[in-house]
XYZ file of C-alpha atoms in Angstrom:
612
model
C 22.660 -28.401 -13.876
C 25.439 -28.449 -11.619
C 25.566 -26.243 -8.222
C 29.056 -25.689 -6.044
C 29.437 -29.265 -5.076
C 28.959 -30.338 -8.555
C 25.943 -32.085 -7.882
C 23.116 -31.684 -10.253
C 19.666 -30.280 -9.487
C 16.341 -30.772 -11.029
C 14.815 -27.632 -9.803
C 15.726 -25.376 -12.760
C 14.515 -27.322 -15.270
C 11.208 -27.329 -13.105
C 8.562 -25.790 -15.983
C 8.181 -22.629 -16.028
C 3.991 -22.687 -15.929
C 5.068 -25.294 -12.728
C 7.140 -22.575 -11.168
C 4.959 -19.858 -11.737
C 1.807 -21.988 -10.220
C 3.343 -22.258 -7.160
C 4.520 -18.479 -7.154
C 1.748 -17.652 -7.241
C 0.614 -19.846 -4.702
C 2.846 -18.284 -2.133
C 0.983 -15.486 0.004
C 3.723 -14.553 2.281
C 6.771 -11.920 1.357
C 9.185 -14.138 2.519
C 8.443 -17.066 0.536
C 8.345 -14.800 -2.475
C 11.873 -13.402 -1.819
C 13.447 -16.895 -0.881
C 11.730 -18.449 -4.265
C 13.399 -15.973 -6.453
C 16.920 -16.604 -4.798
C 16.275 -20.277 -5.816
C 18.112 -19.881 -9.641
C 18.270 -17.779 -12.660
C 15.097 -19.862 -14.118
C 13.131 -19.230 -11.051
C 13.524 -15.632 -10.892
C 12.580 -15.074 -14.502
C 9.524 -17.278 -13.677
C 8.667 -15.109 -10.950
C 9.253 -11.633 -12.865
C 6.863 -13.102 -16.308
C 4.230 -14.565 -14.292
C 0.671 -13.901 -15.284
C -1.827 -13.259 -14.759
C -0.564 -11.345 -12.319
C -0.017 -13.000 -8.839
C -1.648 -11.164 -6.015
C -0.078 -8.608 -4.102
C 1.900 -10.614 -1.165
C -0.121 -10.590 2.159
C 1.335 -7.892 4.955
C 3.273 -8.224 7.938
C 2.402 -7.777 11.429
C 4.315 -5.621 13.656
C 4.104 -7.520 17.170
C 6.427 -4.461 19.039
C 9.650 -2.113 17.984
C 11.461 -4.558 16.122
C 9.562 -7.798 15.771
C 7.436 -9.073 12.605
C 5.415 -11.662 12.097
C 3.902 -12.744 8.361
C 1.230 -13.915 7.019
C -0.467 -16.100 6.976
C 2.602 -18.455 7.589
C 3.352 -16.937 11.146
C 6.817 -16.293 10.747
C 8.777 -13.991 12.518
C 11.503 -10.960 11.381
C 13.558 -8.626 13.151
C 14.314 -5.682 12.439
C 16.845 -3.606 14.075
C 16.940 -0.116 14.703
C 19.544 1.058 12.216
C 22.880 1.350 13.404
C 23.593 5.024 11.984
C 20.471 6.020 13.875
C 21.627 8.147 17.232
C 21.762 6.094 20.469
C 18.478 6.062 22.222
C 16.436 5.787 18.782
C 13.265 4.073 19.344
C 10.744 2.768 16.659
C 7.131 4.235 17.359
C 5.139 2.039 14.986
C 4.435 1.220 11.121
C 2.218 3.249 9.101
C 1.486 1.539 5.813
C 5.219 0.920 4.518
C 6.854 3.296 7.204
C 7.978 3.029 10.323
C 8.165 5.929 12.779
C 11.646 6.455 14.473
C 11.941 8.656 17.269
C 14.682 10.174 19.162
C 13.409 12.265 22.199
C 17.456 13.398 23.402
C 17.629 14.917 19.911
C 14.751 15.916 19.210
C 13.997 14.346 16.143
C 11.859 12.497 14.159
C 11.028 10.304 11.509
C 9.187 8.149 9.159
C 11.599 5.102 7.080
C 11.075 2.667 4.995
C 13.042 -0.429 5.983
C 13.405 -1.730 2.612
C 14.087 1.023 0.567
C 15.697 3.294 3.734
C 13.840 6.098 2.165
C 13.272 9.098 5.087
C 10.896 11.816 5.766
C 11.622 14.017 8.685
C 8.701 15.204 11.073
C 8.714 18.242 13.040
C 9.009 17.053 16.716
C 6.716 20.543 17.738
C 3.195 21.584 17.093
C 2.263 25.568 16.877
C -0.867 26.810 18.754
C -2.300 30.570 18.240
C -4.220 29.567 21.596
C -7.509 30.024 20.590
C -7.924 26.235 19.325
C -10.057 23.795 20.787
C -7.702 20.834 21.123
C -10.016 18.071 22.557
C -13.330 18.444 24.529
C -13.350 22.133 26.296
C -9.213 22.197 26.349
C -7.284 25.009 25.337
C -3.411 24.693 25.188
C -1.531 28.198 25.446
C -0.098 30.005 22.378
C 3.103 28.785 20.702
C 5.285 25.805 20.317
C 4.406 22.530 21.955
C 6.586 19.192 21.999
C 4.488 16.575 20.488
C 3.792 12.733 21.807
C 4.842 10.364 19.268
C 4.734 7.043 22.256
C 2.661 4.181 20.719
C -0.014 4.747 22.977
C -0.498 8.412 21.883
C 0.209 8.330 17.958
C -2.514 6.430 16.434
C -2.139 7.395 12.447
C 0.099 9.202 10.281
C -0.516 9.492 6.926
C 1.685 10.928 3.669
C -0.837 12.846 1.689
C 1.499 14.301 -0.609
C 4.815 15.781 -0.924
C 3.512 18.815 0.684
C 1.057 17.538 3.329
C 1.423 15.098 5.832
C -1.098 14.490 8.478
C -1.765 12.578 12.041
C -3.990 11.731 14.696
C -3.014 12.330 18.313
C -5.287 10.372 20.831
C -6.388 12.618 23.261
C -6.160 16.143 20.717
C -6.973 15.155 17.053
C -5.831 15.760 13.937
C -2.586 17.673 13.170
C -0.906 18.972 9.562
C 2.360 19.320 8.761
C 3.596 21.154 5.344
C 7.084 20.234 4.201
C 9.363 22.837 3.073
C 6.556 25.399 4.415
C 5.928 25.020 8.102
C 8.869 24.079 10.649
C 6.319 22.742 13.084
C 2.840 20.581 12.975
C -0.414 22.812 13.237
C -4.005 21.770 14.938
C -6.484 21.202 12.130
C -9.876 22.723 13.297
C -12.359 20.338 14.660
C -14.620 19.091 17.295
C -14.870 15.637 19.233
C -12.880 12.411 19.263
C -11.387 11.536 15.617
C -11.473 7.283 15.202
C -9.362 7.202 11.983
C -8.103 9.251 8.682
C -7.808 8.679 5.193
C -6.831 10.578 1.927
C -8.868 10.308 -0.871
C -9.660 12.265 -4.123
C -6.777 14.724 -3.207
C -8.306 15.365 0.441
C -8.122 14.401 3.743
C -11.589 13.015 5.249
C -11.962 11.764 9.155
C -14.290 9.858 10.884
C -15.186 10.806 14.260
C -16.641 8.529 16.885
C -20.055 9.031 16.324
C -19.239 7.824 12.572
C -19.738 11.756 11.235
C -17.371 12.155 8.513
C -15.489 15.384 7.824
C -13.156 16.551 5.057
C -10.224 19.133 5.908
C -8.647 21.679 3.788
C -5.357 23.122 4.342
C -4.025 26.528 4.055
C -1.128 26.547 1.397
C 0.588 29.545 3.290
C 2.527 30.636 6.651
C -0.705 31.281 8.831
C -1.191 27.514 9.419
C -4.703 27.636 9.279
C -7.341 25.085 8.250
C -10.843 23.938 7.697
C -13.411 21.357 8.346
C -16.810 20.559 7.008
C -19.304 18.316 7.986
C -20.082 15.816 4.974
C -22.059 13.187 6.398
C -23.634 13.790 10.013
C -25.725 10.698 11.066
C -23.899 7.489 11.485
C -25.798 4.583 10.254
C -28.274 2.879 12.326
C -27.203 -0.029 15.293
C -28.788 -3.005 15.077
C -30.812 -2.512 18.924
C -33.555 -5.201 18.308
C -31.153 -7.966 19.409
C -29.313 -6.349 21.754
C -29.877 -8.127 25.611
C -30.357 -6.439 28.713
C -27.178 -4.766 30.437
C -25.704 -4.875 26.496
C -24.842 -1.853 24.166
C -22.474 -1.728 20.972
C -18.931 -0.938 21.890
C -18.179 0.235 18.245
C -15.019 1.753 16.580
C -14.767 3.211 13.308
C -12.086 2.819 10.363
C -11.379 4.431 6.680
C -10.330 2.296 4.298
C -10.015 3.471 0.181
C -10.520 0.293 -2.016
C -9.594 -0.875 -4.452
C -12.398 0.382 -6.881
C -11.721 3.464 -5.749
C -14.520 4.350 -3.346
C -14.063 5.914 0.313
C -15.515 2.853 3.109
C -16.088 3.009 6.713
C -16.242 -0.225 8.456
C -17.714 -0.404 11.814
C -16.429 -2.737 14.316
C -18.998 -3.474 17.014
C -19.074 -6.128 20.256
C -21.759 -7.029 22.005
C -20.251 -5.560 25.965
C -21.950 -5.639 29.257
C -22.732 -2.197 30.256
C -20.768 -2.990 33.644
C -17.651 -4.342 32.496
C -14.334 -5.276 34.173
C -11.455 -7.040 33.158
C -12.260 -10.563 32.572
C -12.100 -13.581 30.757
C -13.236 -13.948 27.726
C -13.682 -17.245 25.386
C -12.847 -17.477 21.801
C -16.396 -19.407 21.083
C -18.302 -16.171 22.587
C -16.752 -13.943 20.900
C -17.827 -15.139 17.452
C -21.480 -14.525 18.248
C -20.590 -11.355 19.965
C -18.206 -9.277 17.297
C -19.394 -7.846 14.026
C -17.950 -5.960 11.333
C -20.330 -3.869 8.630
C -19.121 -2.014 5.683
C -20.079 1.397 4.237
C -19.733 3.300 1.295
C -19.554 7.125 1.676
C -21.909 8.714 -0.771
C -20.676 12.415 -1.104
C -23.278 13.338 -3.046
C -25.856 12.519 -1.389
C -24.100 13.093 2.017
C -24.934 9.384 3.695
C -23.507 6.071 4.501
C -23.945 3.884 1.675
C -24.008 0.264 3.007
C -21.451 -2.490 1.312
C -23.030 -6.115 1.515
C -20.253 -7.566 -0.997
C -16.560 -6.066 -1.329
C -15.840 -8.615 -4.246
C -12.362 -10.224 -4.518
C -10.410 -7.532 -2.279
C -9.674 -8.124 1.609
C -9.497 -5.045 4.297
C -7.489 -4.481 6.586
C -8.038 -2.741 9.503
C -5.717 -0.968 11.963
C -4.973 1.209 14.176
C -2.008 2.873 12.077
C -3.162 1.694 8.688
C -5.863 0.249 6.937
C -5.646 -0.321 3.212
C -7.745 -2.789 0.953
C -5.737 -5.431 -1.181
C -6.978 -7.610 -4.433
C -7.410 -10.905 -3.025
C -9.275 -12.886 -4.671
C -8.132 -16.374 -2.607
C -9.241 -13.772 0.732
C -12.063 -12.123 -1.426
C -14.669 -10.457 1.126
C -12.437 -11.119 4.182
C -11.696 -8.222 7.022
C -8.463 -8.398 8.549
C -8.549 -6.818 12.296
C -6.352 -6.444 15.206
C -6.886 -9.525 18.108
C -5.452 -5.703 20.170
C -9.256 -4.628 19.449
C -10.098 -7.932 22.218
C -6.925 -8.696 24.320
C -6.919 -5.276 25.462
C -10.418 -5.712 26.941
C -9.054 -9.020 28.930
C -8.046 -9.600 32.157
C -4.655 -12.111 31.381
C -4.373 -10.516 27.670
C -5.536 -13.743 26.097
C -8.314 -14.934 24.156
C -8.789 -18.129 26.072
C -8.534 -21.294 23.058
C -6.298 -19.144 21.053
C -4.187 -17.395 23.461
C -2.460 -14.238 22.562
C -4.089 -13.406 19.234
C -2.145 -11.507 16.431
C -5.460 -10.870 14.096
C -8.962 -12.283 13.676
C -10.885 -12.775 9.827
C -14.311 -11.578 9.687
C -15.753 -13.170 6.344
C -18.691 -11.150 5.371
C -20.086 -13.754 3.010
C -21.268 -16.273 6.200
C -20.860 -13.530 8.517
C -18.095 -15.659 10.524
C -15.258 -14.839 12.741
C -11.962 -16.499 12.815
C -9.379 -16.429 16.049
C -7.086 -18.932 15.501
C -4.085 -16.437 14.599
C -1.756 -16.298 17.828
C 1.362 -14.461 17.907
C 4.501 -16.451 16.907
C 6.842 -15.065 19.881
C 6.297 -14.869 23.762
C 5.240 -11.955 24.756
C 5.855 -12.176 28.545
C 4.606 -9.189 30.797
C 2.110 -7.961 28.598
C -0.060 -6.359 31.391
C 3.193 -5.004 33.524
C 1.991 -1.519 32.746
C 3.259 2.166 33.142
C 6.448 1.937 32.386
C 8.853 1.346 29.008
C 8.329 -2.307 28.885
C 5.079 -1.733 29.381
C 2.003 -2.759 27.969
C 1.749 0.278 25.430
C 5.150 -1.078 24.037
C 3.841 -4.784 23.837
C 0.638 -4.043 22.927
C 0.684 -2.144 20.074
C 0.751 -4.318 17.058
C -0.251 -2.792 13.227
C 0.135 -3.823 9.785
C 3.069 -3.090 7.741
C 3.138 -3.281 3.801
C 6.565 -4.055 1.848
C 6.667 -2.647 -1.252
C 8.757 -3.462 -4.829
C 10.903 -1.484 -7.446
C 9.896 -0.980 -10.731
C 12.836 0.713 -12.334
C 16.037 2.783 -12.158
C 17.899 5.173 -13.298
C 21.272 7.379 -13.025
C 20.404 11.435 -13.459
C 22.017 14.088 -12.368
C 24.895 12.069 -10.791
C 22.837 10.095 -8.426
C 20.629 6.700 -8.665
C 16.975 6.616 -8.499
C 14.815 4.636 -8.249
C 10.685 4.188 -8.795
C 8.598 2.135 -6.705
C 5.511 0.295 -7.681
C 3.570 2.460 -6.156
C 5.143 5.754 -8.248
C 7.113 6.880 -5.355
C 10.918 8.063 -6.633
C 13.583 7.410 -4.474
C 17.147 8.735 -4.610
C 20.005 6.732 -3.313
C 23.635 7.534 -2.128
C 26.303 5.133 -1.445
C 29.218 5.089 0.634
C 33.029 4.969 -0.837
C 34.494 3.681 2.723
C 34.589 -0.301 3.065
C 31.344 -0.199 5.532
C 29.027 -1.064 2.174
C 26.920 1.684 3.749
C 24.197 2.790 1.310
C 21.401 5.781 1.840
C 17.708 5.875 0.524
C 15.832 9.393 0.971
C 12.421 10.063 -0.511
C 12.066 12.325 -3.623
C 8.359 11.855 -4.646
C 6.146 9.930 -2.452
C 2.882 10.639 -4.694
C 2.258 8.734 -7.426
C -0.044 10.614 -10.017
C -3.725 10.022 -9.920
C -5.437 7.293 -11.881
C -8.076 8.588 -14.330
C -10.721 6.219 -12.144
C -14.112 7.894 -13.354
C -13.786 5.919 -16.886
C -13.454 2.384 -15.170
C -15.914 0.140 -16.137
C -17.460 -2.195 -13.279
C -15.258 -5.287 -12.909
C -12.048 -3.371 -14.415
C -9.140 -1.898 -12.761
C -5.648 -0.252 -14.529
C -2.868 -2.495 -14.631
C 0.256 -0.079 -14.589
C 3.875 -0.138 -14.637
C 6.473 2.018 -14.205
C 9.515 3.207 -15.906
C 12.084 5.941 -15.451
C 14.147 7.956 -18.734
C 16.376 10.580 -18.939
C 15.243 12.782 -22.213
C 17.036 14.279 -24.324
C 16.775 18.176 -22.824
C 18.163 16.245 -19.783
C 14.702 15.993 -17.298
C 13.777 12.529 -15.535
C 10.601 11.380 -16.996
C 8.338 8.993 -15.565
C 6.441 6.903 -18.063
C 3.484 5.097 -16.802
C 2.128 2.715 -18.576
C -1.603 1.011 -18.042
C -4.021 -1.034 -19.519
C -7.949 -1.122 -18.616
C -7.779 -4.855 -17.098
C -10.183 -7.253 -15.830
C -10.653 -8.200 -12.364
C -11.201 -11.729 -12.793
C -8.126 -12.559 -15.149
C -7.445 -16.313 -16.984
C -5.435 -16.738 -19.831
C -7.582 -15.490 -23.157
C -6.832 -14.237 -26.664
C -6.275 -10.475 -26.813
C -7.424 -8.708 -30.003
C -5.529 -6.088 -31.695
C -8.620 -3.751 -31.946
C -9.392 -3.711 -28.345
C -6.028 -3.365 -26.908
C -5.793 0.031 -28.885
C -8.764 1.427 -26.558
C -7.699 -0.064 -23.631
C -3.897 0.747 -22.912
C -2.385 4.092 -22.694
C 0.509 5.628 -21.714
C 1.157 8.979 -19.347
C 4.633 10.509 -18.843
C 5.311 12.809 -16.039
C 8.486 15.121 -15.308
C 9.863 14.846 -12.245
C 10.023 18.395 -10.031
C 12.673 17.467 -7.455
C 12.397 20.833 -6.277
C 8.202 20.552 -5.375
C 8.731 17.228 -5.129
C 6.191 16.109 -7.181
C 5.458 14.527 -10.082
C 4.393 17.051 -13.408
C 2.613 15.928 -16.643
C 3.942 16.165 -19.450
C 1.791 16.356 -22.977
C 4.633 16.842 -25.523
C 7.959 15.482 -25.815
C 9.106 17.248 -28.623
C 11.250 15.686 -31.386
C 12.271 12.922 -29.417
C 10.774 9.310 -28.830
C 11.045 7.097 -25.897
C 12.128 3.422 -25.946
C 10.656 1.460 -22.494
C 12.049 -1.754 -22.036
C 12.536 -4.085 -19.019
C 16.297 -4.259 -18.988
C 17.071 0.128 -20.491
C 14.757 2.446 -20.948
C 16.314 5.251 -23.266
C 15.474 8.698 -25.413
C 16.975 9.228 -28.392
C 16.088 12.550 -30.800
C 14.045 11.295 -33.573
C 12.361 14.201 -35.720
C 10.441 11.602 -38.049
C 9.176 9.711 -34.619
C 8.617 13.136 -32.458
C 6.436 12.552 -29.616
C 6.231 8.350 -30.288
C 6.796 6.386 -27.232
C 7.830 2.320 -27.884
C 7.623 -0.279 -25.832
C 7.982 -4.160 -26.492
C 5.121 -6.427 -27.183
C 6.190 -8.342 -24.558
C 4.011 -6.014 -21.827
C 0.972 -7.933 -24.098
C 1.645 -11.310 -25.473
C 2.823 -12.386 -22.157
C -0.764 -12.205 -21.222
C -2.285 -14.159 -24.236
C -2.992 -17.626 -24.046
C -1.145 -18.352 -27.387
C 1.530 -15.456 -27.059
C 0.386 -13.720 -30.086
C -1.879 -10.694 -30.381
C -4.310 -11.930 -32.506
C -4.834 -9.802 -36.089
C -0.838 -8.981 -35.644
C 0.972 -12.349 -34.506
C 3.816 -12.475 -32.263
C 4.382 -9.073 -31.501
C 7.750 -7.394 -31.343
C 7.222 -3.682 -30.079
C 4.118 -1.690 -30.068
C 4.302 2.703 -30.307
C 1.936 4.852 -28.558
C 1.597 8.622 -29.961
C 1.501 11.131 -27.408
C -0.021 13.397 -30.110
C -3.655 11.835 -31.128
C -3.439 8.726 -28.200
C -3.584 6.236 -30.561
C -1.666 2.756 -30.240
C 0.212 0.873 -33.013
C 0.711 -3.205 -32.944
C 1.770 -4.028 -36.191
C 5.196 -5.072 -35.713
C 5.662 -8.638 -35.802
C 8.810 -9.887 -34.867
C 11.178 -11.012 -37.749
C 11.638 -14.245 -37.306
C 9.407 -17.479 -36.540
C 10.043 -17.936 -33.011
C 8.624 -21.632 -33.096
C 7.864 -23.161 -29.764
C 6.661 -20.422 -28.142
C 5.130 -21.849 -25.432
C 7.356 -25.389 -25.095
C 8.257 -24.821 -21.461
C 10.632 -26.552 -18.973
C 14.178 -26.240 -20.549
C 17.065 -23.506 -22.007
C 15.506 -22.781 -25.284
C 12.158 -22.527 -23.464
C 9.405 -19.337 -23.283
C 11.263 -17.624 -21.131
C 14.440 -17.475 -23.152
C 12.180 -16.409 -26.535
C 9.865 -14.410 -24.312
C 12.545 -11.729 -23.077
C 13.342 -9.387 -25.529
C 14.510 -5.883 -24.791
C 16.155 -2.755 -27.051
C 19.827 -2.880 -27.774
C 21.338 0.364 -28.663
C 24.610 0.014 -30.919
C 27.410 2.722 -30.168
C 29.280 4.107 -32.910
């Protein structure tokens, strides 16, 4: 192959299972972009790879606009958008957002740097003045600005298209209802609230004490809301082996994982009841820190504790926490080296320096420091000030996430994420190549979890269709999958219990996804390069999609009991799954990787609609 100088290169003709080993083999986002810009060949390897590679691992925000990845240490900027008004600062990154705010205006806002999606915030919280903000404090009735600095915004979380919620160090949590309320509200509660999560369509806190509560919010104009206790004694400290002058300086976090249960890890260090700023040394903080894991049992209204998390890492933050499948990382904790270098007197971990995040492995119950931060980060302790510490010191995860599919309704482009957000974009006619992203949907539909067996987890995709009465439909489709994945021979009869397909409408008004049961005379064809309805009487209600989302994960590319399998049809009707459509021709060589003419050229097949 020849590139622009003429000069031939070896790399594309690099075998594809090659390729896709060290694909997968690359943890960091980066790496994963920059091998896909490498050819044609590459990119293809990258997009068929299975089993399926890992999700990348996340980046670290070290201050407004500087990133650093893992676990490779390098660094990204990211600028404050140049549309954004003058004075625009960046507050943080929750999850895949990060929180812009404009004080002279007024205004603010969550973003996602990739996809420039947007959700506005209300930059005001309402108070009937009866509320119990934090301790014994009352604030009077009415509007109040709220404090979105780093040092006072410590989570924000998208529940839904209709709720979004925060913690505010100092007062608690606060609600927000798009499209309903123009300001945030005080959600009812008592004491200092350590972290947040949303799970099973509600939001649950964790206070410091490790009491967890679950809120409920009222769906009209009142802005009211409730709180129950669910579990009200914290699990037990470990005070045998605590010295004299000790005690555990703990802090709770929520984390959902990926099995679907609702965790609390405690993070506990061994402190000196009279403390002051001080050195500390990286070799006694491994026998000081430690991190144990909880599982919330609602039923029986206790803490549940978690000796093995399997093949999925945590990680903890201030902002975020989330749980990832890892298996290379597989019982690791991720944590802030914040939760330390605040406690010291230069900011330092002395023998690692200024620490971006420490790995507790709860197998050997070890602690790793040896992450510092890949810039300088001069004046870290010049405090009170902007430039200060607060804007130095706060540092949080931040997770990139991928497209799945697009589509043109309605005039505009959207788009679907891989987590089942939709996204609308708008693009500039000028010569500034100025584009637009705002967020449509930012809920995926729930997973039916209760019928996963142990070791299992769905393996979904997602596409987008206009139908033929002129809705966008969301097809989701997902197969019952093992954890621990190699290469195996799939047969026909249990692939027809374990994949399934859900479509959804999508209510750009609610903004929300709707689910749909019937489709009516038409069928859906899903394919990786068109997606497409047509009205079919005879196939009413049939969706097809190519054998290719199977045999790609077979051993011997065939589905064994139907061959090499050209499209398989899923009716909506009685859930049942056809696979008896071999393809036409003998597609010899299957699996003779390295050159044109190899799997990757047989392997992608995709509908073709002829126009008359």
């Amino acid at each position: 192959m020849d590139d622009d100088e003429g000069v031939w290169s070896p790399w594309p003709d690099l075998p594809p299972e090659l390729s896709g080993m060290v694909f997968c083999r690359l943890p960091s986002y980066g790496d994963r972009l920059r091998f896909r810009a490498v050819c044609r060949q590459w990119r293809h390897a990258a997009r068929q790879q299975h089993p399926l590679p890992p999700p990348p691992l996340p980046w670290l925000a070290l201050d407004r606009t500087t990133y650093q990845s893992l676990p490779d240490g390098e660094v990204h900027r990211v600028p404050i958008p140049g549309e954004l008004p003058t004075g625009t600062v960046c507050r943080g990154s929750f999850d895949g957002w990060l929180l812009y705010d404009s004080s002279e205006q007024l205004e603010c806002f969550l973003m996602n740097p990739i996809s420039k999606a947007k959700i506005d915030l209300p930059y005001h919280w309402y108070s009937d003045g009866d509320e119990t903000i934090f301790r014994d404090y009352r604030k009077g009735e009415g509007q109040h600005t709220m404090n979105f600095r780093e040092n006072a915004v410590r989570k924000i979380v998208v529940c839904s298209p209709n709720l979004v919620a925060a913690v505010i160090a100092g007062y608690g949590v606060f609600f927000h209802r798009p499209g309903m309320h123009s300001t945030w509200s005080f959600a009812t509660g008592s004491g200092f609230v350590c972290d947040i999560a949303f799970y099973g369509g509600k939001l649950y806190s964790v206070s410091e004490n490790g009491e967890l509560f679950v809120h409920e919010f009222s769906i009209g104009e009142d802005h009211s809301s409730r709180v129950d206790t669910v579990i009200d004694l914290a699990p037990p400290l470990d005070k045998d082996n605590l010295r004299q002058g000790y005690y555990w300086l703990t802090t709770f976090y929520l984390v959902v994982s990926c099995t679907g249960k609702l965790l609390m890890v405690r993070w506990r260090w061994h402190f000196p009841n009279f403390y002051y700023y001080r050195r500390w040394f990286a070799d006694e903080l491994r026998k000081e820190i430690k991190l144990d894991v909880f599982e919330a049992d609602l039923e029986r209204r206790r803490w549940s504790q978690v000796k093995d998390i399997g093949d999925q890492a945590l990680f903890l933050g201030t902002t975020c926490s989330k749980a990832l499948p890892l298996p290379d990382h597989g019982n690791w904790i991720f944590f802030l080296g914040l939760n330390i270098t605040k406690l010291c007197s230069d900011g330092i971990i002395h023998g690692v320096g200024d620490c971006a995040y420490c790995v507790y492995d709860m197998k050997n119950h070890t602690l790793r420091l040896d992450n510092p931060v890949s810039i300088n980060r001069e004046g870290l302790l010049s405090y009170g000030s902007e430039g200060s510490l607060f804007q130095r010191w706060r540092a949080d995860w931040f997770f990139p996430c991928f497209v799945c599919d697009i589509a043109f309704y309605g005039g505009k482009l959207y788009s679907v994420s891989e987590n089942g957000e939709l996204f609308v974009h708008e693009f500039s006619i000028g010569e500034d190549h100025s584009s637009r992203v705002d967020t449509v949907i930012d809920l995926a539909p729930p997973l039916d979890k209760d019928n996963l067996r142990q070791g299992y987890y769905w393996l979904t995709t997602f596409y987008l269709v206009v139908s033929c009465t002129g809705k966008l439909l969301m097809v989701r489709w997902r197969w019952h999958f093992p954890n621990f994945y190699y290469y195996r021979r799939w047969f026909a009869d249990e692939l027809r219990k374990e994949i399934k397909l859900d479509v959804f409408e999508a209510d750009l008004e609610r903004r929300r996804w709707s689910q749909v049961k019937d489709i009516g005379d038409q069928a859906l064809f899903l394919g990786t390069t068109c997606s497409k309805a047509l009205p079919l009487p005879d196939h009413g209600n049939w969706i097809f999609f190519l054998g290719l989302n199977i045999t790609k994960l077979c051993s011997d590319g065939i589905i064994h009991g139907v061959g090499d399998c050209a499209y398989c049809v899923y009716d909506m009707k009685n859930h049942t799954l056809r696979l008896d459509n071999p393809v036409s021709i003998n597609r010899e060589g299957l699996l003779s990787y390295g050159s044109e003419g190899s799997l990757f050229q047989r392997w992608r097949a995709d509908w073709f609609f002829p126009c008359e």
